């Protein structure tokens, strides 16, 4: 079940958390919620339990929801802590940081998906590595909006993307076999050690005045696989003019803003230890 914005680990030490056989039990808040002029922050702590109730480890989630000129940033730092035995993260589609978007942003409803490498559509970005993916579309009441999902470059590896035309975007750094058809991934957290992962989602308006049936840059839809004329980037500018090589509506700038928030939150988390 997709519940909006989440972080998930379907296979933890062989236990099936995707189908709710393993349990994530909330233990309480380590900090907050704290309200500041720019947003709200909190840190929640949970215990990971096998299907038979055996403790596997703990998880701490530090979340900051802050406003930036580029949009509203939801920055998420998740720290997995192994207990007396190693914690092993397996290889599944159902791993990583994901979002499920409103109907108007779904590709099958006219929404548009692009990634940091210049690929477009759910099928064209599925199973591909990328630093970020963005989806945008028309929303109820008029106008266009979107969400840019960003992975922290300090994560264990660059994610592969599990994107679907029904409004799902997932950044998955564990699905090397499930998504990329490579050798199975196995990430082990040694007993008593921890692994930290960072992701962010930036909620944003698409460019003002972009009419229905256009991409996020306002270019006519369907001009090519990236929504731009041949020999151009997805923004419609000649190839090479856009330093990100991809981004019609400022997704590269949104990704940079999100990473700045993640860096600040990481520093604050380290200082609080």
XYZ file of C-alpha atoms in Angstrom:
273
model
C 0.000 0.000 0.000
C 1.332 3.443 -0.919
C 0.694 6.080 1.724
C 2.087 9.349 0.323
C 5.765 9.701 1.232
C 7.634 6.855 2.893
C 10.864 4.964 3.334
C 10.640 1.202 3.112
C 12.876 -1.849 3.392
C 10.990 -4.834 1.974
C 13.681 -7.408 2.782
C 15.475 -7.007 6.120
C 17.561 -10.025 7.145
C 15.251 -12.221 5.083
C 12.104 -10.925 6.792
C 9.252 -9.694 4.569
C 8.377 -6.160 5.657
C 6.611 -5.263 2.402
C 3.756 -7.652 3.110
C 3.676 -6.615 6.776
C 5.054 -9.907 8.076
C 7.898 -8.077 9.759
C 6.893 -5.224 12.072
C 8.152 -1.660 12.472
C 7.086 -0.703 16.001
C 7.093 2.999 16.845
C 8.903 3.601 20.132
C 8.572 7.354 20.441
C 10.077 10.671 19.455
C 13.748 11.366 20.080
C 13.198 15.032 19.256
C 10.342 17.373 18.436
C 8.150 18.012 16.696
C 9.842 21.422 16.787
C 8.357 24.358 14.906
C 10.720 27.005 13.520
C 10.180 30.007 11.234
C 11.148 27.943 8.177
C 9.263 24.745 9.011
C 8.991 21.777 11.348
C 11.396 19.007 12.390
C 11.082 15.775 14.337
C 12.964 12.530 14.913
C 11.060 9.294 15.470
C 12.506 6.002 16.666
C 11.239 2.512 15.867
C 12.200 -1.104 16.489
C 12.411 -3.666 13.648
C 10.901 -7.021 14.595
C 10.869 -10.328 12.727
C 7.573 -12.107 12.096
C 8.045 -14.108 15.314
C 8.796 -10.941 17.315
C 12.574 -11.354 17.402
C 14.287 -7.937 17.517
C 16.390 -7.242 14.419
C 17.495 -3.687 15.054
C 16.291 -0.127 15.325
C 15.532 2.694 12.930
C 15.696 6.433 13.588
C 13.975 8.800 11.145
C 14.855 12.507 11.209
C 12.425 14.533 9.085
C 12.566 18.234 8.259
C 9.757 19.951 6.356
C 10.989 23.386 5.339
C 10.133 26.046 2.796
C 12.702 27.184 0.265
C 12.316 29.434 -2.789
C 12.435 26.311 -4.963
C 9.538 24.658 -3.116
C 8.621 22.856 0.088
C 11.355 20.376 0.987
C 10.688 17.164 2.895
C 14.178 15.999 3.913
C 14.429 12.515 5.417
C 17.449 10.964 7.135
C 16.958 7.326 8.103
C 19.503 5.553 10.303
C 19.339 1.764 10.588
C 21.069 0.273 13.630
C 21.938 -3.409 13.832
C 21.449 -5.234 17.104
C 23.433 -8.226 18.336
C 23.475 -9.721 14.834
C 24.173 -8.078 11.478
C 21.272 -6.376 9.688
C 21.103 -7.390 6.020
C 19.196 -5.338 3.430
C 18.168 -7.526 0.518
C 17.282 -6.878 -3.112
C 13.654 -6.018 -3.934
C 11.657 -3.465 -5.887
C 9.982 -2.509 -2.616
C 12.945 -0.766 -1.023
C 14.000 2.857 -0.631
C 12.280 6.240 -0.595
C 9.022 6.664 -2.465
C 6.111 8.955 -3.189
C 2.611 8.370 -4.533
C 1.250 11.465 -6.241
C -2.158 13.004 -6.879
C -4.074 11.817 -9.936
C -3.249 14.871 -12.065
C 0.470 14.158 -11.735
C 0.142 10.561 -12.918
C 1.610 9.910 -16.340
C -1.492 8.072 -17.484
C -3.516 11.180 -16.598
C -1.226 13.482 -18.587
C 1.567 13.987 -16.065
C 5.208 13.932 -17.065
C 8.238 12.144 -15.555
C 11.825 13.208 -16.258
C 15.112 12.307 -14.583
C 18.529 13.863 -14.037
C 20.012 11.964 -16.980
C 17.536 13.315 -19.537
C 15.284 10.243 -19.727
C 11.524 10.654 -19.669
C 8.355 8.630 -18.993
C 7.829 5.932 -16.378
C 9.038 3.209 -18.732
C 12.018 5.276 -19.861
C 13.210 5.958 -16.308
C 12.309 2.590 -14.699
C 15.366 0.622 -13.619
C 17.719 3.466 -14.554
C 20.235 5.118 -12.254
C 19.704 8.824 -11.649
C 20.331 11.457 -8.997
C 16.728 12.646 -9.075
C 13.372 12.185 -10.807
C 10.571 14.713 -11.198
C 6.911 14.318 -12.037
C 4.542 17.184 -12.785
C 1.035 17.667 -14.132
C -2.234 19.549 -13.981
C -3.917 19.788 -10.591
C -7.520 20.282 -9.515
C -8.536 23.918 -9.575
C -6.143 24.812 -12.383
C -2.415 25.243 -12.660
C 0.416 22.752 -12.627
C 2.421 21.279 -9.790
C 4.955 18.561 -9.241
C 7.369 16.775 -6.961
C 11.111 16.210 -7.339
C 12.530 13.179 -5.520
C 16.232 13.406 -4.692
C 18.789 10.916 -3.352
C 21.671 11.969 -1.118
C 25.001 11.331 -2.921
C 26.382 10.111 0.424
C 24.064 7.081 0.343
C 25.467 3.579 -0.059
C 25.107 3.950 -3.840
C 23.173 5.826 -6.514
C 19.570 4.585 -6.691
C 17.780 2.785 -9.432
C 14.218 4.045 -9.951
C 10.984 2.124 -9.610
C 8.638 4.521 -11.451
C 5.133 3.715 -12.652
C 2.611 5.548 -14.815
C 0.006 5.402 -12.024
C 1.873 7.985 -9.945
C 4.651 6.075 -8.178
C 8.288 7.227 -7.892
C 10.762 5.235 -5.768
C 14.502 5.833 -5.353
C 15.902 2.376 -4.575
C 19.627 1.923 -3.881
C 19.150 -1.789 -3.122
C 17.327 -3.171 -6.192
C 20.298 -3.951 -8.410
C 18.836 -7.297 -9.494
C 15.121 -6.492 -9.138
C 15.378 -3.263 -11.139
C 18.624 -3.311 -13.135
C 18.954 -7.079 -13.759
C 22.424 -7.051 -12.247
C 23.852 -9.320 -9.546
C 21.773 -9.400 -6.361
C 22.500 -6.620 -3.913
C 23.289 -7.423 -0.304
C 24.059 -4.535 2.056
C 25.146 -5.680 5.497
C 25.185 -3.503 8.604
C 27.573 -5.147 11.072
C 26.369 -5.958 14.584
C 26.299 -2.822 16.687
C 26.918 -0.578 13.662
C 24.604 1.748 11.712
C 23.817 2.829 8.154
C 22.413 6.251 7.306
C 20.426 7.083 4.185
C 19.200 10.472 3.019
C 16.444 11.407 0.585
C 14.233 14.402 -0.078
C 11.059 15.344 -1.901
C 10.487 18.885 -3.145
C 6.866 19.915 -3.675
C 6.721 22.637 -6.295
C 4.632 24.654 -8.698
C 5.287 24.108 -12.376
C 6.027 27.252 -14.430
C 3.188 29.770 -14.332
C 1.037 29.728 -17.428
C 2.146 26.311 -18.664
C -0.923 25.111 -20.589
C -2.385 21.649 -20.385
C -0.768 19.226 -22.802
C 2.719 20.634 -22.316
C 5.679 19.412 -20.409
C 6.914 21.132 -17.259
C 8.838 23.608 -19.388
C 5.743 24.576 -21.324
C 6.991 22.850 -24.489
C 4.467 20.909 -26.592
C 4.070 17.369 -25.380
C 5.183 14.555 -27.623
C 7.894 16.358 -29.561
C 10.340 13.590 -28.689
C 11.005 11.077 -25.912
C 12.224 13.875 -23.680
C 9.542 16.369 -24.686
C 11.900 18.516 -26.765
C 12.896 18.849 -30.407
C 15.585 16.543 -31.732
C 19.001 17.825 -30.736
C 17.631 19.720 -27.746
C 17.434 18.985 -24.067
C 14.000 18.502 -22.409
C 13.771 22.233 -21.762
C 13.801 22.848 -25.493
C 17.205 24.557 -25.370
C 20.017 23.360 -27.645
C 21.833 20.391 -26.149
C 24.538 21.543 -23.781
C 22.919 24.903 -22.958
C 21.373 23.567 -19.763
C 24.141 22.707 -17.289
C 22.007 19.914 -15.829
C 21.396 18.601 -19.342
C 17.832 17.786 -18.443
C 15.754 20.141 -16.538
C 12.960 22.203 -17.982
C 11.413 23.566 -14.809
C 14.264 23.945 -12.394
C 14.417 20.380 -11.059
C 18.210 20.610 -10.924
C 17.887 23.740 -8.778
C 15.296 22.005 -6.604
C 17.601 19.017 -6.193
C 20.447 21.311 -5.161
C 18.193 23.027 -2.612
C 17.113 19.655 -1.237
C 20.705 18.490 -0.875
C 21.555 21.696 0.974
C 18.758 20.952 3.464
C 19.932 17.346 3.806
C 23.492 18.474 4.516
C 22.289 20.880 7.198
C 20.130 18.192 8.813
C 22.991 15.698 8.719
C 25.286 18.184 10.465
C 22.597 18.913 13.069
C 22.062 15.187 13.663
C 25.793 14.619 14.115
C 26.032 17.561 16.539
C 23.162 16.123 18.615
C 24.893 12.774 19.163
